[in-house]
CSV table of C-alpha atoms and ligand atoms in Angstrom, one decimal:
chain,number,residue,atom,x,y,z
D,1,UNK,CA,13.4,-39.7,-22.3
D,2,UNK,CA,10.3,-40.4,-24.2
D,3,UNK,CA,7.1,-40.5,-22.1
D,4,UNK,CA,5.8,-44.1,-22.3
D,5,UNK,CA,2.0,-44.4,-22.3
D,6,UNK,CA,-0.5,-47.0,-23.4
D,7,UNK,CA,-0.6,-45.4,-26.8
D,8,UNK,CA,3.1,-45.4,-27.6
D,9,UNK,CA,3.7,-49.1,-28.3
D,10,UNK,CA,0.6,-49.9,-30.3
D,11,UNK,CA,-0.2,-48.7,-33.8
D,12,UNK,CA,2.7,-49.8,-35.8
D,13,UNK,CA,0.7,-49.3,-39.0
D,14,UNK,CA,0.3,-45.6,-39.3
D,15,UNK,CA,-2.8,-43.9,-40.9
D,16,UNK,CA,-1.9,-42.0,-44.0
D,17,UNK,CA,-3.0,-38.4,-43.8
D,18,UNK,CA,-3.0,-35.3,-46.0
D,19,UNK,CA,-2.4,-31.7,-45.0
D,20,UNK,CA,-4.2,-29.1,-47.2
D,21,UNK,CA,-3.2,-25.5,-46.9
D,22,UNK,CA,0.1,-27.1,-46.0
D,23,UNK,CA,2.3,-24.1,-46.9
D,24,UNK,CA,0.7,-21.5,-44.5
D,25,UNK,CA,1.2,-20.7,-40.9
D,26,UNK,CA,-1.1,-23.5,-39.6
D,27,UNK,CA,-0.1,-25.9,-42.3
D,28,UNK,CA,3.6,-25.6,-41.2
D,29,UNK,CA,2.6,-26.2,-37.7
D,30,UNK,CA,0.7,-29.4,-38.8
D,31,UNK,CA,3.9,-30.6,-40.5
D,32,UNK,CA,6.0,-29.9,-37.5
D,33,UNK,CA,3.6,-31.5,-35.0
D,34,UNK,CA,3.0,-34.6,-37.2
D,35,UNK,CA,6.7,-35.4,-37.5
D,36,UNK,CA,7.2,-38.9,-36.0
D,37,UNK,CA,3.6,-39.0,-34.9
D,38,UNK,CA,2.9,-42.5,-33.5
D,39,UNK,CA,-0.4,-42.9,-35.3
D,40,UNK,CA,-0.4,-40.6,-38.4
D,41,UNK,CA,2.0,-40.3,-41.3
D,42,UNK,CA,1.9,-37.3,-43.7
D,43,UNK,CA,1.7,-38.6,-47.2
D,44,UNK,CA,0.2,-35.8,-49.2
D,45,UNK,CA,0.6,-32.0,-49.1
D,46,UNK,CA,-1.7,-29.7,-51.0
D,47,UNK,CA,-2.1,-26.0,-51.4
D,48,UNK,CA,-3.2,-23.5,-54.1
D,49,UNK,CA,-2.0,-23.4,-57.7
D,50,UNK,CA,0.7,-21.0,-56.6
D,51,UNK,CA,2.5,-23.8,-54.7
D,52,UNK,CA,1.5,-26.8,-56.8
D,53,UNK,CA,4.2,-28.6,-58.6
D,54,UNK,CA,7.0,-27.2,-56.3
D,55,UNK,CA,8.9,-29.2,-53.6
D,56,UNK,CA,7.5,-28.3,-50.2
D,57,UNK,CA,10.8,-26.7,-49.2
D,58,UNK,CA,10.6,-24.3,-52.2
D,59,UNK,CA,6.9,-23.6,-51.9
D,60,UNK,CA,6.6,-23.0,-48.1
D,61,UNK,CA,8.3,-20.0,-46.6
D,62,UNK,CA,9.1,-21.9,-43.4
D,63,UNK,CA,8.7,-19.7,-40.4
D,64,UNK,CA,9.0,-22.1,-37.4
D,65,UNK,CA,12.1,-22.3,-35.2
D,66,UNK,CA,11.9,-26.1,-35.4
D,67,UNK,CA,13.6,-27.5,-38.6
D,68,UNK,CA,11.4,-28.6,-41.5
D,69,UNK,CA,11.4,-32.4,-41.6
D,70,UNK,CA,13.7,-33.3,-44.5
D,71,UNK,CA,11.5,-36.0,-46.1
D,72,UNK,CA,8.6,-33.5,-46.2
D,73,UNK,CA,10.8,-30.8,-47.7
D,74,UNK,CA,11.3,-33.1,-50.8
D,75,UNK,CA,7.6,-33.9,-51.3
D,76,UNK,CA,5.8,-32.2,-54.2
D,77,UNK,CA,2.9,-29.9,-53.2
D,78,UNK,CA,-0.3,-30.8,-55.1
D,79,UNK,CA,-3.0,-28.6,-56.4
D,80,UNK,CA,-6.1,-28.8,-54.2
D,81,UNK,CA,-8.3,-28.5,-57.2
D,82,UNK,CA,-6.7,-31.4,-59.1
D,83,UNK,CA,-5.7,-33.9,-56.5
D,84,UNK,CA,-7.5,-37.2,-55.9
D,85,UNK,CA,-6.8,-38.3,-52.4
D,86,UNK,CA,-8.0,-41.8,-52.8
D,87,UNK,CA,-5.0,-42.5,-55.1
D,88,UNK,CA,-2.9,-42.2,-52.0
D,89,UNK,CA,-5.1,-44.2,-49.6
D,90,UNK,CA,-5.6,-41.1,-47.5
D,91,UNK,CA,-8.1,-41.5,-44.7
D,92,UNK,CA,-7.7,-38.3,-42.8
D,93,UNK,CA,-7.4,-34.8,-44.2
D,94,UNK,CA,-6.1,-32.0,-42.0
D,95,UNK,CA,-7.3,-28.6,-43.4
D,96,UNK,CA,-5.6,-25.3,-42.9
D,97,UNK,CA,-7.4,-23.6,-45.8
D,98,UNK,CA,-8.7,-20.1,-45.6
D,99,UNK,CA,-12.4,-20.1,-44.9
D,100,UNK,CA,-13.6,-19.1,-48.4
D,101,UNK,CA,-11.7,-21.9,-50.0
D,102,UNK,CA,-12.7,-24.4,-47.3
D,103,UNK,CA,-16.4,-23.9,-47.7
D,104,UNK,CA,-16.7,-26.0,-50.9
D,105,UNK,CA,-13.5,-28.1,-50.7
D,106,UNK,CA,-14.2,-29.5,-47.3
D,107,UNK,CA,-17.9,-30.3,-48.1
D,108,UNK,CA,-16.8,-32.0,-51.3
D,109,UNK,CA,-14.2,-34.1,-49.4
D,110,UNK,CA,-16.6,-35.1,-46.7
D,111,UNK,CA,-19.2,-36.1,-49.3
D,112,UNK,CA,-16.5,-38.3,-51.0
D,113,UNK,CA,-16.0,-40.2,-47.7
D,114,UNK,CA,-13.0,-38.5,-46.2
D,115,UNK,CA,-12.6,-37.5,-42.5
D,116,UNK,CA,-11.8,-33.8,-42.6
D,117,UNK,CA,-10.3,-32.1,-39.5
D,118,UNK,CA,-10.5,-28.4,-40.1
D,119,UNK,CA,-9.2,-25.2,-38.7
D,120,UNK,CA,-11.3,-23.0,-41.0
D,121,UNK,CA,-14.4,-21.2,-39.7
D,122,UNK,CA,-16.5,-22.2,-42.8
D,123,UNK,CA,-18.4,-25.1,-41.2
D,124,UNK,CA,-17.9,-24.5,-37.5
D,125,UNK,CA,-21.5,-23.6,-36.7
D,126,UNK,CA,-23.1,-26.2,-39.1
D,127,UNK,CA,-25.6,-28.3,-37.1
D,128,UNK,CA,-24.1,-31.7,-38.0
D,129,UNK,CA,-20.4,-30.6,-37.5
D,130,UNK,CA,-18.8,-30.9,-34.1
D,131,UNK,CA,-16.9,-27.7,-32.9
D,132,UNK,CA,-14.5,-29.8,-31.0
D,133,UNK,CA,-11.7,-29.4,-28.5
D,134,UNK,CA,-11.1,-33.0,-27.6
D,135,UNK,CA,-10.2,-32.5,-24.0
D,136,UNK,CA,-13.1,-30.0,-23.4
D,137,UNK,CA,-16.2,-31.3,-25.2
D,138,UNK,CA,-15.3,-34.8,-26.3
D,139,UNK,CA,-18.9,-36.0,-26.3
D,140,UNK,CA,-19.7,-33.7,-29.2
D,141,UNK,CA,-17.7,-36.1,-31.5
D,142,UNK,CA,-20.9,-38.3,-31.3
D,143,UNK,CA,-22.3,-36.0,-33.9
D,144,UNK,CA,-20.2,-37.9,-36.5
D,145,UNK,CA,-20.0,-41.3,-34.9
D,146,UNK,CA,-21.1,-44.0,-37.2
D,147,UNK,CA,-20.5,-42.0,-40.4
D,148,UNK,CA,-17.3,-43.8,-41.3
D,149,UNK,CA,-18.8,-47.2,-40.7
D,150,UNK,CA,-21.7,-46.1,-43.0
D,151,UNK,CA,-18.9,-45.3,-45.6
D,152,UNK,CA,-19.7,-41.6,-45.2
D,153,UNK,CA,-17.2,-38.9,-44.5
D,154,UNK,CA,-17.5,-36.0,-42.1
D,155,UNK,CA,-16.0,-32.6,-41.1
D,156,UNK,CA,-14.8,-32.0,-37.5
D,157,UNK,CA,-13.8,-28.4,-36.9
D,158,UNK,CA,-11.8,-26.8,-34.1
D,159,UNK,CA,-12.5,-23.3,-32.9
D,160,UNK,CA,-11.1,-19.9,-33.6
D,161,UNK,CA,-7.6,-19.7,-31.9
D,162,UNK,CA,-8.8,-17.2,-29.2
D,163,UNK,CA,-11.9,-19.3,-28.5
D,164,UNK,CA,-9.8,-22.5,-28.0
D,165,UNK,CA,-8.0,-20.7,-25.1
D,166,UNK,CA,-11.2,-19.1,-23.7
D,167,UNK,CA,-13.3,-22.3,-23.8
D,168,UNK,CA,-10.5,-24.2,-22.1
D,169,UNK,CA,-10.4,-21.7,-19.3
D,170,UNK,CA,-14.2,-21.5,-19.0
D,171,UNK,CA,-14.9,-25.3,-19.0
D,172,UNK,CA,-14.0,-26.1,-15.3
D,173,UNK,CA,-15.8,-22.9,-14.2
D,174,UNK,CA,-18.9,-23.9,-16.2
D,175,UNK,CA,-18.8,-27.4,-14.6
D,176,UNK,CA,-18.1,-26.3,-11.0
D,177,UNK,CA,-20.0,-23.0,-10.6
D,178,UNK,CA,-22.0,-22.3,-13.8
D,179,UNK,CA,-21.5,-19.2,-15.9
D,180,UNK,CA,-23.9,-16.2,-16.2
D,181,UNK,CA,-21.8,-14.0,-18.5
D,182,UNK,CA,-18.3,-13.5,-19.9
D,183,UNK,CA,-16.4,-10.3,-20.9
D,184,UNK,CA,-13.1,-11.0,-22.7
D,185,UNK,CA,-10.4,-8.7,-24.1
D,186,UNK,CA,-7.8,-10.4,-26.3
D,187,UNK,CA,-4.3,-9.4,-27.2
D,188,UNK,CA,-3.6,-11.5,-30.3
D,189,UNK,CA,-0.3,-12.4,-31.9
D,190,UNK,CA,0.6,-11.6,-35.5
D,191,UNK,CA,0.8,-15.3,-36.6
D,192,UNK,CA,-2.9,-15.5,-35.9
D,193,UNK,CA,-3.4,-13.7,-39.2
D,194,UNK,CA,-1.4,-16.3,-41.2
D,195,UNK,CA,1.6,-15.5,-43.5
D,196,UNK,CA,2.4,-12.8,-44.6
D,197,UNK,CA,-0.6,-11.6,-42.5
D,198,UNK,CA,-0.5,-8.1,-41.0
D,199,UNK,CA,1.7,-5.6,-42.8
D,200,UNK,CA,4.7,-4.6,-40.7
D,201,UNK,CA,3.8,-0.9,-41.2
D,202,UNK,CA,0.5,-1.6,-39.5
D,203,UNK,CA,1.8,-3.5,-36.5
D,204,UNK,CA,5.3,-2.3,-35.6
D,205,UNK,CA,5.2,-0.1,-32.5
D,206,UNK,CA,1.4,-0.4,-32.6
D,207,UNK,CA,-1.7,-2.1,-31.3
D,208,UNK,CA,-4.7,-2.5,-33.7
D,209,UNK,CA,-8.0,-2.7,-31.9
D,210,UNK,CA,-9.8,-4.5,-34.8
D,211,UNK,CA,-9.5,-8.0,-36.2
D,212,UNK,CA,-12.2,-8.6,-38.9
D,213,UNK,CA,-15.0,-11.0,-37.8
D,214,UNK,CA,-13.0,-12.0,-34.7
D,215,UNK,CA,-15.3,-10.7,-32.0
D,216,UNK,CA,-18.3,-12.3,-33.6
D,217,UNK,CA,-16.6,-15.7,-33.6
D,218,UNK,CA,-15.5,-15.4,-30.0
D,219,UNK,CA,-19.1,-14.5,-29.0
D,220,UNK,CA,-20.8,-17.4,-30.7
D,221,UNK,CA,-18.4,-20.3,-30.7
D,222,UNK,CA,-17.9,-20.6,-26.9
D,223,UNK,CA,-21.7,-21.3,-26.6
D,224,UNK,CA,-21.5,-24.2,-29.0
D,225,UNK,CA,-18.4,-25.7,-27.4
D,226,UNK,CA,-19.9,-25.5,-23.9
D,227,UNK,CA,-23.4,-26.4,-25.2
D,228,UNK,CA,-25.3,-29.6,-24.5
D,229,UNK,CA,-25.4,-32.5,-27.0
D,230,UNK,CA,-28.9,-33.8,-27.5
D,231,UNK,CA,-30.5,-36.1,-30.1
D,232,UNK,CA,-31.3,-33.1,-32.2
D,233,UNK,CA,-27.8,-31.5,-32.1
D,234,UNK,CA,-26.0,-29.2,-29.8
D,235,UNK,CA,-28.2,-26.8,-27.7
D,236,UNK,CA,-26.1,-23.6,-27.2
D,237,UNK,CA,-25.1,-22.5,-23.7
D,238,UNK,CA,-27.2,-19.6,-22.6
D,239,UNK,CA,-24.4,-17.4,-21.0
D,240,UNK,CA,-23.5,-14.2,-22.9
D,241,UNK,CA,-20.1,-13.4,-24.2
D,242,UNK,CA,-18.8,-9.9,-25.0
D,243,UNK,CA,-15.4,-9.8,-26.8
D,244,UNK,CA,-13.0,-7.0,-27.7
D,245,UNK,CA,-10.1,-8.3,-29.9
D,246,UNK,CA,-6.8,-6.5,-30.6
D,247,UNK,CA,-3.8,-7.4,-32.7
D,248,UNK,CA,-0.5,-6.8,-30.8
D,249,UNK,CA,3.2,-6.9,-32.0
D,250,UNK,CA,3.8,-10.4,-30.6
D,251,UNK,CA,4.9,-13.3,-32.9
D,252,UNK,CA,3.0,-16.2,-31.3
D,253,UNK,CA,0.5,-16.5,-28.4
D,254,UNK,CA,-2.8,-14.9,-27.6
D,255,UNK,CA,-3.2,-13.4,-24.2
D,256,UNK,CA,-6.8,-12.9,-22.9
D,257,UNK,CA,-8.2,-10.9,-20.0
D,258,UNK,CA,-11.3,-12.7,-18.9
D,259,UNK,CA,-14.0,-11.4,-16.5
D,260,UNK,CA,-16.7,-14.0,-15.6
D,261,UNK,CA,-20.0,-13.7,-13.6
D,262,UNK,CA,-20.5,-17.1,-12.0
D,263,UNK,CA,-23.9,-18.7,-11.2
D,264,UNK,CA,-22.7,-19.8,-7.8
D,265,UNK,CA,-19.7,-18.2,-6.0
D,266,UNK,CA,-16.6,-20.2,-5.2
D,267,UNK,CA,-13.7,-19.1,-3.1
D,268,UNK,CA,-10.5,-18.2,-4.9
D,269,UNK,CA,-9.0,-21.5,-3.7
D,270,UNK,CA,-11.9,-23.4,-5.1
D,271,UNK,CA,-11.6,-21.6,-8.4
D,272,UNK,CA,-7.8,-22.4,-8.6
D,273,UNK,CA,-8.5,-26.0,-7.7
D,274,UNK,CA,-11.2,-26.3,-10.4
D,275,UNK,CA,-8.6,-24.9,-13.0
D,276,UNK,CA,-5.6,-27.0,-11.9
D,277,UNK,CA,-7.5,-30.3,-11.2
D,278,UNK,CA,-9.1,-30.3,-14.7
D,279,UNK,CA,-7.8,-33.4,-16.4
D,280,UNK,CA,-9.2,-33.4,-19.9
D,281,UNK,CA,-7.9,-36.5,-21.7
D,282,UNK,CA,-4.9,-36.6,-19.4
D,283,UNK,CA,-2.5,-37.7,-22.2
D,284,UNK,CA,-4.6,-40.7,-23.2
D,285,UNK,CA,-3.8,-39.6,-26.8
D,286,UNK,CA,-0.4,-38.6,-28.0
D,287,UNK,CA,-1.0,-34.9,-28.3
D,288,UNK,CA,-3.4,-34.3,-25.4
D,289,UNK,CA,-1.6,-32.7,-22.4
D,290,UNK,CA,-1.5,-34.3,-18.9
D,291,UNK,CA,-3.1,-31.1,-17.6
D,292,UNK,CA,-4.9,-28.8,-20.1
D,293,UNK,CA,-4.7,-25.8,-17.7
D,294,UNK,CA,-1.6,-24.7,-15.8
D,295,UNK,CA,-2.1,-22.2,-13.0
D,296,UNK,CA,0.6,-19.7,-12.3
D,297,UNK,CA,0.9,-17.8,-9.1
D,298,UNK,CA,3.4,-15.3,-10.5
D,299,UNK,CA,1.8,-11.8,-10.4
D,300,UNK,CA,3.4,-10.9,-13.7
D,301,UNK,CA,2.4,-14.0,-15.7
D,302,UNK,CA,1.2,-15.6,-18.0
D,303,UNK,CA,3.4,-14.0,-20.7
D,304,UNK,CA,3.9,-15.2,-24.3
D,305,UNK,CA,7.7,-15.0,-23.8
D,306,UNK,CA,7.7,-17.5,-20.9
D,307,UNK,CA,4.6,-19.5,-20.8
D,308,UNK,CA,3.7,-20.3,-24.4
D,309,UNK,CA,5.0,-23.8,-24.6
D,310,UNK,CA,3.4,-25.1,-21.4
D,311,UNK,CA,2.1,-28.7,-21.7
D,312,UNK,CA,3.6,-32.1,-21.0
D,313,UNK,CA,4.7,-34.6,-22.1
D,314,UNK,CA,7.1,-33.4,-24.9
D,315,UNK,CA,4.6,-34.0,-27.7
D,316,UNK,CA,2.0,-31.9,-25.9
D,317,UNK,CA,4.2,-28.8,-25.6
D,318,UNK,CA,2.1,-25.7,-26.4
D,319,UNK,CA,-1.1,-27.7,-25.7
D,320,UNK,CA,-1.8,-26.3,-22.2
D,321,UNK,CA,-3.4,-23.0,-21.5
D,322,UNK,CA,-1.8,-21.0,-18.8
D,323,UNK,CA,-4.1,-19.1,-16.3
D,324,UNK,CA,-2.9,-16.5,-13.9
D,325,UNK,CA,-3.7,-13.3,-11.9
D,326,UNK,CA,-6.9,-14.9,-10.7
D,327,UNK,CA,-8.8,-12.6,-8.5
D,328,UNK,CA,-12.3,-11.5,-7.4
D,329,UNK,CA,-13.3,-8.0,-8.5
D,330,UNK,CA,-16.6,-6.9,-7.0
D,331,UNK,CA,-18.8,-9.9,-7.7
D,332,UNK,CA,-16.9,-11.1,-10.7
D,333,UNK,CA,-14.0,-13.5,-11.2
D,334,UNK,CA,-11.1,-11.9,-13.2
D,335,UNK,CA,-8.1,-13.8,-14.7
D,336,UNK,CA,-5.7,-13.8,-17.6
D,337,UNK,CA,-5.1,-16.8,-19.9
D,338,UNK,CA,-2.5,-17.5,-22.6
D,339,UNK,CA,-3.0,-19.9,-25.5
D,340,UNK,CA,-0.5,-20.9,-28.2
D,341,UNK,CA,-2.6,-19.9,-31.3
D,342,UNK,CA,-1.1,-22.2,-33.9
D,343,UNK,CA,-0.6,-25.2,-31.5
D,344,UNK,CA,-3.5,-25.6,-29.1
D,345,UNK,CA,-5.4,-22.9,-31.0
D,346,UNK,CA,-5.1,-24.6,-34.4
D,347,UNK,CA,-3.0,-27.6,-35.7
D,348,UNK,CA,-2.4,-29.2,-32.3
D,349,UNK,CA,-6.1,-29.1,-31.5
D,350,UNK,CA,-7.0,-30.6,-34.9
D,351,UNK,CA,-4.5,-33.4,-34.3
D,352,UNK,CA,-5.8,-34.1,-30.8
D,353,UNK,CA,-9.4,-34.2,-32.2
D,354,UNK,CA,-8.3,-36.8,-34.8
D,355,UNK,CA,-6.6,-38.8,-32.2
D,356,UNK,CA,-9.7,-38.9,-30.1
D,357,UNK,CA,-11.7,-40.0,-33.1
D,358,UNK,CA,-9.3,-42.8,-33.7
D,359,UNK,CA,-9.3,-43.8,-30.0
D,360,UNK,CA,-13.1,-44.0,-30.1
D,361,UNK,CA,-13.1,-46.1,-33.3
D,362,UNK,CA,-14.8,-43.3,-35.3
D,363,UNK,CA,-12.0,-43.5,-37.8
Q,401,LIG,N1,-3.0,-18.6,-37.9
Q,401,LIG,C1,-3.7,-19.0,-36.8
Q,401,LIG,O1,-3.2,-18.9,-35.6
Q,401,LIG,C2,-5.0,-19.8,-37.0
Q,401,LIG,C3,-5.6,-20.3,-35.8
Q,401,LIG,C4,-6.8,-21.0,-35.9
Q,401,LIG,C5,-7.4,-21.1,-37.1
Q,401,LIG,N2,-6.8,-20.6,-38.3
Q,401,LIG,C6,-7.4,-20.8,-39.5
Q,401,LIG,O2,-6.7,-21.8,-40.2
Q,401,LIG,C7,-6.7,-21.5,-41.7
Q,401,LIG,C8,-5.3,-21.3,-42.2
Q,401,LIG,O3,-4.7,-20.2,-41.6
Q,401,LIG,P1,-3.2,-19.7,-41.8
Q,401,LIG,O4,-3.0,-18.7,-40.7
Q,401,LIG,O5,-2.3,-20.9,-41.9
Q,401,LIG,O6,-3.3,-19.0,-43.2
Q,401,LIG,P2,-2.2,-18.8,-44.3
Q,401,LIG,O7,-0.8,-18.6,-43.7
Q,401,LIG,O8,-2.6,-17.7,-45.2
Q,401,LIG,O9,-2.1,-20.1,-45.2
Q,401,LIG,C9,-3.2,-20.4,-46.1
Q,401,LIG,C10,-2.9,-21.8,-46.8
Q,401,LIG,O10,-4.0,-22.1,-47.6
Q,401,LIG,C11,-3.6,-22.1,-49.0
Q,401,LIG,N3,-4.6,-21.5,-49.9
Q,401,LIG,C12,-4.9,-20.2,-49.9
Q,401,LIG,N4,-5.9,-20.0,-50.8
Q,401,LIG,C13,-6.2,-21.2,-51.4
Q,401,LIG,C14,-7.1,-21.7,-52.3
Q,401,LIG,N5,-7.9,-20.9,-53.0
Q,401,LIG,N6,-7.1,-23.0,-52.7
Q,401,LIG,C15,-6.2,-23.9,-52.0
Q,401,LIG,N7,-5.3,-23.5,-51.1
Q,401,LIG,C16,-5.3,-22.2,-50.7
Q,401,LIG,C17,-2.2,-21.4,-49.1
Q,401,LIG,O11,-1.5,-22.0,-50.1
Q,401,LIG,P3,-0.5,-21.2,-51.0
Q,401,LIG,O12,0.8,-21.0,-50.2
Q,401,LIG,O13,-0.3,-22.0,-52.2
Q,401,LIG,O14,-1.1,-19.8,-51.3
Q,401,LIG,C18,-1.7,-21.8,-47.7
Q,401,LIG,O15,-1.2,-23.1,-47.7
Q,401,LIG,C19,-7.6,-20.3,-41.8
Q,401,LIG,O16,-8.9,-20.7,-42.1
Q,401,LIG,C20,-7.5,-19.6,-40.5
Q,401,LIG,O17,-8.7,-18.8,-40.2
Q,401,LIG,C21,-5.6,-19.9,-38.2
């Protein structure tokens, strides 16, 4: 049965949205998550010249287990360099472009008045761009408040997929105990590299302890997300992060081993409570989960095979981070967390960010 909330009966007029980079791993996830969305309706699909002019079902090599929505399959993919979004009354543009393409395209779109919600790393650390996880640092959306009313566009980014999981796990600890330092080791899925991504000869029967630029992103982005919003922008958090990132032969889901030095020590029970009582947006928007963090007591979990689609209600499947094996080691707190890299770690987070912007009247 559909979960009935305050948001489900309003909003009969849906906001027309475009997905750019629509044919790739994250683009496909956008299409799947936006199917029957109560607020947004996908009207335009764009990608590179390679896909332009083809029907979506011919251009996209669909890799999700969920079926491609049939109406989307028939839509023509447009060339990002030629398309005029205003012809289609588009207000929101969800971007799943590679970072090099996103740098100029997203800036141009924002300067033309569009609201861009991006997965690319290109603008994440820009002063006037929120690096947003709507249920972790919603106040950072203030950086773009008022732009739309002033008929200006903006870019809102979501973090690197591993960082989305890590920042979610760290947020309740940061609030309750304070954080001195973090050491994280990631075990990242193949889909994190897009499609076709990592060659099968490199990853079959193997683990690759190198993902270009990944450790740097993990080390800097957490500090912006958990930083403090001031009149002059976001002041970065002062805790240090050391990251080691490896690619593993798993299809979806990034597992992370996290070791945290806290400012003030809590008992294990207090730590577990801080995790499981963290409410976030509490499903006040369609894609935000009732509980962003699920704590498992099973000694062998979380695992991508079993815990990847945690999150409720139905529309928020894959939007919760699962935390387990929480223990004290010497004076540190050690735990594992699991994040769905293309849902909470990418398209789902972008959609939740746009929902928050709509809820706050920013779009
Ligand atoms: N995969 C993840 O788990 C994940 C998580 C978080 C963030 N991200 C970020 O999200 C973005 C998309 O990642 P992805 O994994 O979906 O990559 P992907 O599978 O390689 O897809 C890239 C998409 O961008 C299009 N594209 C490529 N070059 C283009 C250009 N020059 N102009 C216009 N369109 C172009 C491609 O279109 P064609 O099919 O026409 O070539 C395709 O639709 C990246 O910035 C990535 O870092 C990915």
